[in-house]
Each structure stands twice: as structure tokens, then as C-alpha cells.
Amino acid sequence: MNFSLVNSQLKILDEINRICRSHNYKIWLRGGWAIDFLLGKVTREHSDIDLVSLIQHRENIEKSMVNAGFEKKPVSLLQTDFQKNDLDVNFIFAKISNEGNVIANGFPDWEWHKDSLSEHKYQLNGISIAVLNPLQLLEEKKVYEKGTGRKLRPKDIESMKIIQDIIDSKN
């Protein structure tokens, strides 16, 4: 494992977390780093950092990230991408309906689990951050192929097994 890369990514994640906390923007980890935070240890190298925030914070997060030296990549309805020190950071945005349902912006028919956006913080290397509920992480992997049109990668299949083990250990 490239510990220099891992440490660089954790440093950037800590920076993003501090930026968002200082402005009261709620964020949640998703993807590979979410799994590592749930486990409390780094399990593998990661190619990016995947995050979720609320749609009402999008414009302000974009400004804050650019002000902190992150390069903003072309924006789509679905997400905003940034890059810093050759590391990709991806934000998707969710909205809460009047009924309290969590919906991924741009996917009006994809309703998330009501407890997807837990306030519980997980710790890793001195960083404390919220993580998407494991049930939501698993569902995201299950709909990956349908949503992207691409086959599941071996790392996605392995992640699904790990997430299921996390879910099973909590029951």
C-alpha cells in the first residue's frame, strides 16, 4: 500500500471536513473511504474521495472548496467534482422532501433509506466524519450498473461483501 498516497488523501479529507464544519455544511462519506471509516482502518488505496451533502449547500461548498485551492471540474446536475494535488473529490447532493424522504439530486425515483444521512461520526486517523448508512452504501453498489451502464468492478463486488459483513455484525 502506498502510505504516502493514503496520508495525502486523509489530509485532504481532513481539510474538506474542516471547511464544511466551519460553515455548518453537513457532509457524509460514501464509497471506499466510507467503508474504511466504518471499519476504523485503512483497507486499501483509494482513487478518490466520494462525499454527499445537501443540495442547499452546493453553491456554498463549491465556493468554499475553490477558495481553499481546489480546482472545480465541470459540474453536472448530479455532482460537483474537484481536484487538488492530483486527487479527485466527488460530491453528490441529496435533498429532503417535504415528507422527510432523502432523494439523490437528479434521481427523482431513487429514494434513499430514511436513516441514510446519520449524524453518527466515525473516527480514523484523528478525523471524525459522518458516513452514509451501510444499507445505503450497499444499495448504491447494487444500483451501480443500472445507474452507470458499467459492469460492477471486482473492487465493487468486494466492497459489497464487506458492507454486508458490517450490516450483519450490527444485527
JSON list of C-alpha atoms in Angstrom, two decimals:
[
{"chain": "A", "resi": 1, "resn": "MET", "atom": "CA", "xyz": [0.00, 0.00, 0.00]},
{"chain": "A", "resi": 2, "resn": "ASN", "atom": "CA", "xyz": [1.26, 3.46, -0.88]},
{"chain": "A", "resi": 3, "resn": "PHE", "atom": "CA", "xyz": [1.16, 5.12, 2.57]},
{"chain": "A", "resi": 4, "resn": "SER", "atom": "CA", "xyz": [2.19, 8.47, 1.11]},
{"chain": "A", "resi": 5, "resn": "LEU", "atom": "CA", "xyz": [-0.91, 8.46, -1.11]},
{"chain": "A", "resi": 6, "resn": "VAL", "atom": "CA", "xyz": [-3.15, 7.32, 1.76]},
{"chain": "A", "resi": 7, "resn": "ASN", "atom": "CA", "xyz": [-1.79, 10.04, 4.06]},
{"chain": "A", "resi": 8, "resn": "SER", "atom": "CA", "xyz": [-2.22, 12.66, 1.33]},
{"chain": "A", "resi": 9, "resn": "GLN", "atom": "CA", "xyz": [-5.84, 11.61, 0.83]},
{"chain": "A", "resi": 10, "resn": "LEU", "atom": "CA", "xyz": [-6.54, 11.65, 4.57]},
{"chain": "A", "resi": 11, "resn": "LYS", "atom": "CA", "xyz": [-5.00, 15.13, 4.80]},
{"chain": "A", "resi": 12, "resn": "ILE", "atom": "CA", "xyz": [-7.29, 16.39, 2.01]},
{"chain": "A", "resi": 13, "resn": "LEU", "atom": "CA", "xyz": [-10.31, 14.67, 3.56]},
{"chain": "A", "resi": 14, "resn": "ASP", "atom": "CA", "xyz": [-9.50, 16.35, 6.87]},
{"chain": "A", "resi": 15, "resn": "GLU", "atom": "CA", "xyz": [-9.22, 19.71, 5.08]},
{"chain": "A", "resi": 16, "resn": "ILE", "atom": "CA", "xyz": [-12.62, 19.24, 3.41]},
{"chain": "A", "resi": 17, "resn": "ASN", "atom": "CA", "xyz": [-14.16, 18.15, 6.69]},
{"chain": "A", "resi": 18, "resn": "ARG", "atom": "CA", "xyz": [-12.80, 21.25, 8.44]},
{"chain": "A", "resi": 19, "resn": "ILE", "atom": "CA", "xyz": [-14.04, 23.55, 5.67]},
{"chain": "A", "resi": 20, "resn": "CYS", "atom": "CA", "xyz": [-17.53, 22.09, 5.82]},
{"chain": "A", "resi": 21, "resn": "ARG", "atom": "CA", "xyz": [-17.70, 22.04, 9.61]},
{"chain": "A", "resi": 22, "resn": "SER", "atom": "CA", "xyz": [-16.57, 25.67, 9.80]},
{"chain": "A", "resi": 23, "resn": "HIS", "atom": "CA", "xyz": [-19.55, 26.66, 7.61]},
{"chain": "A", "resi": 24, "resn": "ASN", "atom": "CA", "xyz": [-22.02, 24.14, 9.09]},
{"chain": "A", "resi": 25, "resn": "TYR", "atom": "CA", "xyz": [-22.32, 22.25, 5.79]},
{"chain": "A", "resi": 26, "resn": "LYS", "atom": "CA", "xyz": [-23.26, 18.68, 6.57]},
{"chain": "A", "resi": 27, "resn": "ILE", "atom": "CA", "xyz": [-21.28, 16.04, 4.69]},
{"chain": "A", "resi": 28, "resn": "TRP", "atom": "CA", "xyz": [-21.21, 12.26, 4.63]},
{"chain": "A", "resi": 29, "resn": "LEU", "atom": "CA", "xyz": [-18.58, 9.92, 3.24]},
{"chain": "A", "resi": 30, "resn": "ARG", "atom": "CA", "xyz": [-19.56, 7.32, 0.69]},
{"chain": "A", "resi": 31, "resn": "GLY", "atom": "CA", "xyz": [-17.59, 4.85, -1.41]},
{"chain": "A", "resi": 32, "resn": "GLY", "atom": "CA", "xyz": [-14.34, 3.21, -0.35]},
{"chain": "A", "resi": 33, "resn": "TRP", "atom": "CA", "xyz": [-13.36, 5.72, 2.29]},
{"chain": "A", "resi": 34, "resn": "ALA", "atom": "CA", "xyz": [-16.77, 5.29, 3.93]},
{"chain": "A", "resi": 35, "resn": "ILE", "atom": "CA", "xyz": [-16.07, 1.59, 4.31]},
{"chain": "A", "resi": 36, "resn": "ASP", "atom": "CA", "xyz": [-12.66, 2.29, 5.84]},
{"chain": "A", "resi": 37, "resn": "PHE", "atom": "CA", "xyz": [-14.17, 4.73, 8.35]},
{"chain": "A", "resi": 38, "resn": "LEU", "atom": "CA", "xyz": [-16.87, 2.19, 9.26]},
{"chain": "A", "resi": 39, "resn": "LEU", "atom": "CA", "xyz": [-14.13, -0.39, 9.86]},
{"chain": "A", "resi": 40, "resn": "GLY", "atom": "CA", "xyz": [-11.86, 2.10, 11.63]},
{"chain": "A", "resi": 41, "resn": "LYS", "atom": "CA", "xyz": [-8.86, 1.23, 9.47]},
{"chain": "A", "resi": 42, "resn": "VAL", "atom": "CA", "xyz": [-7.44, 1.80, 6.01]},
{"chain": "A", "resi": 43, "resn": "THR", "atom": "CA", "xyz": [-8.05, -1.36, 3.98]},
{"chain": "A", "resi": 44, "resn": "ARG", "atom": "CA", "xyz": [-6.76, -0.34, 0.56]},
{"chain": "A", "resi": 45, "resn": "GLU", "atom": "CA", "xyz": [-5.65, 2.52, -1.64]},
{"chain": "A", "resi": 46, "resn": "HIS", "atom": "CA", "xyz": [-8.41, 4.73, -2.99]},
{"chain": "A", "resi": 47, "resn": "SER", "atom": "CA", "xyz": [-8.59, 6.58, -6.29]},
{"chain": "A", "resi": 48, "resn": "ASP", "atom": "CA", "xyz": [-10.82, 9.37, -4.99]},
{"chain": "A", "resi": 49, "resn": "ILE", "atom": "CA", "xyz": [-12.91, 10.70, -2.14]},
{"chain": "A", "resi": 50, "resn": "ASP", "atom": "CA", "xyz": [-16.69, 10.42, -2.50]},
{"chain": "A", "resi": 51, "resn": "LEU", "atom": "CA", "xyz": [-18.95, 12.66, -0.44]},
{"chain": "A", "resi": 52, "resn": "VAL", "atom": "CA", "xyz": [-22.61, 13.57, -0.06]},
{"chain": "A", "resi": 53, "resn": "SER", "atom": "CA", "xyz": [-24.03, 16.88, 1.07]},
{"chain": "A", "resi": 54, "resn": "LEU", "atom": "CA", "xyz": [-27.40, 18.56, 1.00]},
{"chain": "A", "resi": 55, "resn": "ILE", "atom": "CA", "xyz": [-28.41, 20.36, -2.18]},
{"chain": "A", "resi": 56, "resn": "GLN", "atom": "CA", "xyz": [-28.93, 23.65, -0.37]},
{"chain": "A", "resi": 57, "resn": "HIS", "atom": "CA", "xyz": [-25.19, 23.68, 0.47]},
{"chain": "A", "resi": 58, "resn": "ARG", "atom": "CA", "xyz": [-23.99, 23.02, -3.08]},
{"chain": "A", "resi": 59, "resn": "GLU", "atom": "CA", "xyz": [-23.21, 26.56, -4.22]},
{"chain": "A", "resi": 60, "resn": "ASN", "atom": "CA", "xyz": [-21.51, 27.47, -0.95]},
{"chain": "A", "resi": 61, "resn": "ILE", "atom": "CA", "xyz": [-19.49, 24.24, -0.87]},
{"chain": "A", "resi": 62, "resn": "GLU", "atom": "CA", "xyz": [-18.32, 24.93, -4.41]},
{"chain": "A", "resi": 63, "resn": "LYS", "atom": "CA", "xyz": [-17.19, 28.45, -3.45]},
{"chain": "A", "resi": 64, "resn": "SER", "atom": "CA", "xyz": [-15.52, 27.29, -0.23]},
{"chain": "A", "resi": 65, "resn": "MET", "atom": "CA", "xyz": [-13.64, 24.50, -1.97]},
{"chain": "A", "resi": 66, "resn": "VAL", "atom": "CA", "xyz": [-12.39, 26.80, -4.74]},
{"chain": "A", "resi": 67, "resn": "ASN", "atom": "CA", "xyz": [-11.32, 29.37, -2.12]},
{"chain": "A", "resi": 68, "resn": "ALA", "atom": "CA", "xyz": [-9.32, 26.59, -0.42]},
{"chain": "A", "resi": 69, "resn": "GLY", "atom": "CA", "xyz": [-7.41, 25.85, -3.63]},
{"chain": "A", "resi": 70, "resn": "PHE", "atom": "CA", "xyz": [-9.48, 23.02, -5.06]},
{"chain": "A", "resi": 71, "resn": "GLU", "atom": "CA", "xyz": [-9.98, 23.09, -8.81]},
{"chain": "A", "resi": 72, "resn": "LYS", "atom": "CA", "xyz": [-13.64, 22.75, -9.72]},
{"chain": "A", "resi": 73, "resn": "LYS", "atom": "CA", "xyz": [-14.31, 20.35, -12.58]},
{"chain": "A", "resi": 74, "resn": "PRO", "atom": "CA", "xyz": [-17.27, 20.62, -14.98]},
{"chain": "A", "resi": 75, "resn": "VAL", "atom": "CA", "xyz": [-20.48, 20.41, -12.99]},
{"chain": "A", "resi": 76, "resn": "SER", "atom": "CA", "xyz": [-23.46, 18.22, -13.81]},
{"chain": "A", "resi": 77, "resn": "LEU", "atom": "CA", "xyz": [-26.89, 18.13, -12.28]},
{"chain": "A", "resi": 78, "resn": "LEU", "atom": "CA", "xyz": [-25.80, 15.06, -10.36]},
{"chain": "A", "resi": 79, "resn": "GLN", "atom": "CA", "xyz": [-22.49, 16.05, -8.81]},
{"chain": "A", "resi": 80, "resn": "THR", "atom": "CA", "xyz": [-19.65, 18.50, -8.48]},
{"chain": "A", "resi": 81, "resn": "ASP", "atom": "CA", "xyz": [-16.09, 17.28, -8.88]},
{"chain": "A", "resi": 82, "resn": "PHE", "atom": "CA", "xyz": [-12.94, 18.88, -7.55]},
{"chain": "A", "resi": 83, "resn": "GLN", "atom": "CA", "xyz": [-9.25, 18.14, -7.77]},
{"chain": "A", "resi": 84, "resn": "LYS", "atom": "CA", "xyz": [-6.36, 19.07, -5.53]},
{"chain": "A", "resi": 85, "resn": "ASN", "atom": "CA", "xyz": [-2.86, 17.61, -5.54]},
{"chain": "A", "resi": 86, "resn": "ASP", "atom": "CA", "xyz": [-3.96, 15.18, -8.29]},
{"chain": "A", "resi": 87, "resn": "LEU", "atom": "CA", "xyz": [-6.71, 13.79, -6.06]},
{"chain": "A", "resi": 88, "resn": "ASP", "atom": "CA", "xyz": [-10.29, 13.67, -7.27]},
{"chain": "A", "resi": 89, "resn": "VAL", "atom": "CA", "xyz": [-13.05, 14.65, -4.85]},
{"chain": "A", "resi": 90, "resn": "ASN", "atom": "CA", "xyz": [-16.66, 13.99, -5.85]},
{"chain": "A", "resi": 91, "resn": "PHE", "atom": "CA", "xyz": [-19.71, 15.49, -4.19]},
{"chain": "A", "resi": 92, "resn": "ILE", "atom": "CA", "xyz": [-23.21, 14.25, -4.90]},
{"chain": "A", "resi": 93, "resn": "PHE", "atom": "CA", "xyz": [-26.12, 16.13, -3.42]},
{"chain": "A", "resi": 94, "resn": "ALA", "atom": "CA", "xyz": [-29.28, 14.95, -1.73]},
{"chain": "A", "resi": 95, "resn": "LYS", "atom": "CA", "xyz": [-32.48, 16.72, -0.91]},
{"chain": "A", "resi": 96, "resn": "ILE", "atom": "CA", "xyz": [-35.02, 16.07, 1.78]},
{"chain": "A", "resi": 97, "resn": "SER", "atom": "CA", "xyz": [-38.63, 16.03, 0.58]},
{"chain": "A", "resi": 98, "resn": "ASN", "atom": "CA", "xyz": [-41.49, 17.64, 2.48]},
{"chain": "A", "resi": 99, "resn": "GLU", "atom": "CA", "xyz": [-42.33, 14.13, 3.70]},
{"chain": "A", "resi": 100, "resn": "GLY", "atom": "CA", "xyz": [-38.79, 13.68, 5.07]},
{"chain": "A", "resi": 101, "resn": "ASN", "atom": "CA", "xyz": [-37.60, 11.35, 2.31]},
{"chain": "A", "resi": 102, "resn": "VAL", "atom": "CA", "xyz": [-33.97, 11.52, 1.19]},
{"chain": "A", "resi": 103, "resn": "ILE", "atom": "CA", "xyz": [-33.61, 11.75, -2.60]},
{"chain": "A", "resi": 104, "resn": "ALA", "atom": "CA", "xyz": [-30.40, 11.95, -4.62]},
{"chain": "A", "resi": 105, "resn": "ASN", "atom": "CA", "xyz": [-30.47, 15.14, -6.69]},
{"chain": "A", "resi": 106, "resn": "GLY", "atom": "CA", "xyz": [-31.15, 14.27, -10.31]},
{"chain": "A", "resi": 107, "resn": "PHE", "atom": "CA", "xyz": [-32.60, 10.84, -9.45]},
{"chain": "A", "resi": 108, "resn": "PRO", "atom": "CA", "xyz": [-36.21, 11.66, -8.54]},
{"chain": "A", "resi": 109, "resn": "ASP", "atom": "CA", "xyz": [-37.17, 7.99, -8.45]},
{"chain": "A", "resi": 110, "resn": "TRP", "atom": "CA", "xyz": [-34.24, 6.91, -6.23]},
{"chain": "A", "resi": 111, "resn": "GLU", "atom": "CA", "xyz": [-35.46, 7.34, -2.69]},
{"chain": "A", "resi": 112, "resn": "TRP", "atom": "CA", "xyz": [-32.79, 6.55, -0.11]},
{"chain": "A", "resi": 113, "resn": "HIS", "atom": "CA", "xyz": [-33.29, 4.87, 3.24]},
{"chain": "A", "resi": 114, "resn": "LYS", "atom": "CA", "xyz": [-34.74, 7.38, 5.71]},
{"chain": "A", "resi": 115, "resn": "ASP", "atom": "CA", "xyz": [-31.73, 6.96, 8.01]},
{"chain": "A", "resi": 116, "resn": "SER", "atom": "CA", "xyz": [-29.16, 7.24, 5.19]},
{"chain": "A", "resi": 117, "resn": "LEU", "atom": "CA", "xyz": [-27.83, 10.53, 6.50]},
{"chain": "A", "resi": 118, "resn": "SER", "atom": "CA", "xyz": [-26.94, 9.54, 10.03]},
{"chain": "A", "resi": 119, "resn": "GLU", "atom": "CA", "xyz": [-25.41, 12.12, 12.36]},
{"chain": "A", "resi": 120, "resn": "HIS", "atom": "CA", "xyz": [-23.12, 9.45, 13.87]},
{"chain": "A", "resi": 121, "resn": "LYS", "atom": "CA", "xyz": [-19.44, 10.23, 13.35]},
{"chain": "A", "resi": 122, "resn": "TYR", "atom": "CA", "xyz": [-16.77, 7.62, 12.69]},
{"chain": "A", "resi": 123, "resn": "GLN", "atom": "CA", "xyz": [-13.09, 8.05, 13.55]},
{"chain": "A", "resi": 124, "resn": "LEU", "atom": "CA", "xyz": [-9.99, 7.26, 11.53]},
{"chain": "A", "resi": 125, "resn": "ASN", "atom": "CA", "xyz": [-6.52, 8.76, 11.94]},
{"chain": "A", "resi": 126, "resn": "GLY", "atom": "CA", "xyz": [-7.84, 11.65, 14.03]},
{"chain": "A", "resi": 127, "resn": "ILE", "atom": "CA", "xyz": [-10.63, 12.53, 11.56]},
{"chain": "A", "resi": 128, "resn": "SER", "atom": "CA", "xyz": [-14.23, 12.40, 12.75]},
{"chain": "A", "resi": 129, "resn": "ILE", "atom": "CA", "xyz": [-16.83, 12.35, 9.98]},
{"chain": "A", "resi": 130, "resn": "ALA", "atom": "CA", "xyz": [-20.33, 11.09, 9.25]},
{"chain": "A", "resi": 131, "resn": "VAL", "atom": "CA", "xyz": [-20.75, 8.18, 6.84]},
{"chain": "A", "resi": 132, "resn": "LEU", "atom": "CA", "xyz": [-23.74, 7.09, 4.76]},
{"chain": "A", "resi": 133, "resn": "ASN", "atom": "CA", "xyz": [-25.67, 4.33, 6.46]},
{"chain": "A", "resi": 134, "resn": "PRO", "atom": "CA", "xyz": [-24.23, 0.92, 5.42]},
{"chain": "A", "resi": 135, "resn": "LEU", "atom": "CA", "xyz": [-27.61, -0.11, 4.00]},
{"chain": "A", "resi": 136, "resn": "GLN", "atom": "CA", "xyz": [-27.45, 2.89, 1.68]},
{"chain": "A", "resi": 137, "resn": "LEU", "atom": "CA", "xyz": [-23.83, 2.16, 0.75]},
{"chain": "A", "resi": 138, "resn": "LEU", "atom": "CA", "xyz": [-24.85, -1.38, -0.19]},
{"chain": "A", "resi": 139, "resn": "GLU", "atom": "CA", "xyz": [-27.84, -0.21, -2.20]},
{"chain": "A", "resi": 140, "resn": "GLU", "atom": "CA", "xyz": [-25.63, 2.24, -4.08]},
{"chain": "A", "resi": 141, "resn": "LYS", "atom": "CA", "xyz": [-23.36, -0.61, -5.12]},
{"chain": "A", "resi": 142, "resn": "LYS", "atom": "CA", "xyz": [-26.35, -2.71, -6.14]},
{"chain": "A", "resi": 143, "resn": "VAL", "atom": "CA", "xyz": [-27.70, 0.01, -8.45]},
{"chain": "A", "resi": 144, "resn": "TYR", "atom": "CA", "xyz": [-24.23, 0.97, -9.80]},
{"chain": "A", "resi": 145, "resn": "GLU", "atom": "CA", "xyz": [-24.56, -0.99, -13.03]},
{"chain": "A", "resi": 146, "resn": "LYS", "atom": "CA", "xyz": [-28.07, 0.27, -13.73]},
{"chain": "A", "resi": 147, "resn": "GLY", "atom": "CA", "xyz": [-27.13, 3.87, -12.94]},
{"chain": "A", "resi": 148, "resn": "THR", "atom": "CA", "xyz": [-23.83, 3.98, -14.84]},
{"chain": "A", "resi": 149, "resn": "GLY", "atom": "CA", "xyz": [-24.33, 1.37, -17.55]},
{"chain": "A", "resi": 150, "resn": "ARG", "atom": "CA", "xyz": [-20.99, -0.15, -16.50]},
{"chain": "A", "resi": 151, "resn": "LYS", "atom": "CA", "xyz": [-20.42, -3.61, -15.04]},
{"chain": "A", "resi": 152, "resn": "LEU", "atom": "CA", "xyz": [-19.52, -3.93, -11.39]},
{"chain": "A", "resi": 153, "resn": "ARG", "atom": "CA", "xyz": [-15.77, -3.89, -10.89]},
{"chain": "A", "resi": 154, "resn": "PRO", "atom": "CA", "xyz": [-14.02, -6.51, -8.73]},
{"chain": "A", "resi": 155, "resn": "LYS", "atom": "CA", "xyz": [-13.50, -3.85, -6.04]},
{"chain": "A", "resi": 156, "resn": "ASP", "atom": "CA", "xyz": [-17.26, -3.13, -6.05]},
{"chain": "A", "resi": 157, "resn": "ILE", "atom": "CA", "xyz": [-18.05, -6.81, -5.51]},
{"chain": "A", "resi": 158, "resn": "GLU", "atom": "CA", "xyz": [-15.51, -6.97, -2.66]},
{"chain": "A", "resi": 159, "resn": "SER", "atom": "CA", "xyz": [-16.95, -3.76, -1.17]},
{"chain": "A", "resi": 160, "resn": "MET", "atom": "CA", "xyz": [-20.45, -5.26, -1.24]},
{"chain": "A", "resi": 161, "resn": "LYS", "atom": "CA", "xyz": [-19.22, -8.27, 0.76]},
{"chain": "A", "resi": 162, "resn": "ILE", "atom": "CA", "xyz": [-17.52, -6.02, 3.32]},
{"chain": "A", "resi": 163, "resn": "ILE", "atom": "CA", "xyz": [-20.58, -3.77, 3.67]},
{"chain": "A", "resi": 164, "resn": "GLN", "atom": "CA", "xyz": [-22.84, -6.82, 4.11]},
{"chain": "A", "resi": 165, "resn": "ASP", "atom": "CA", "xyz": [-20.50, -8.10, 6.85]},
{"chain": "A", "resi": 166, "resn": "ILE", "atom": "CA", "xyz": [-20.72, -4.69, 8.55]},
{"chain": "A", "resi": 167, "resn": "ILE", "atom": "CA", "xyz": [-24.52, -4.79, 8.36]},
{"chain": "A", "resi": 168, "resn": "ASP", "atom": "CA", "xyz": [-24.64, -8.38, 9.64]},
{"chain": "A", "resi": 169, "resn": "SER", "atom": "CA", "xyz": [-22.34, -7.57, 12.57]},
{"chain": "A", "resi": 170, "resn": "LYS", "atom": "CA", "xyz": [-24.69, -4.77, 13.70]},
{"chain": "A", "resi": 171, "resn": "ASN", "atom": "CA", "xyz": [-27.74, -7.08, 13.74]}
]
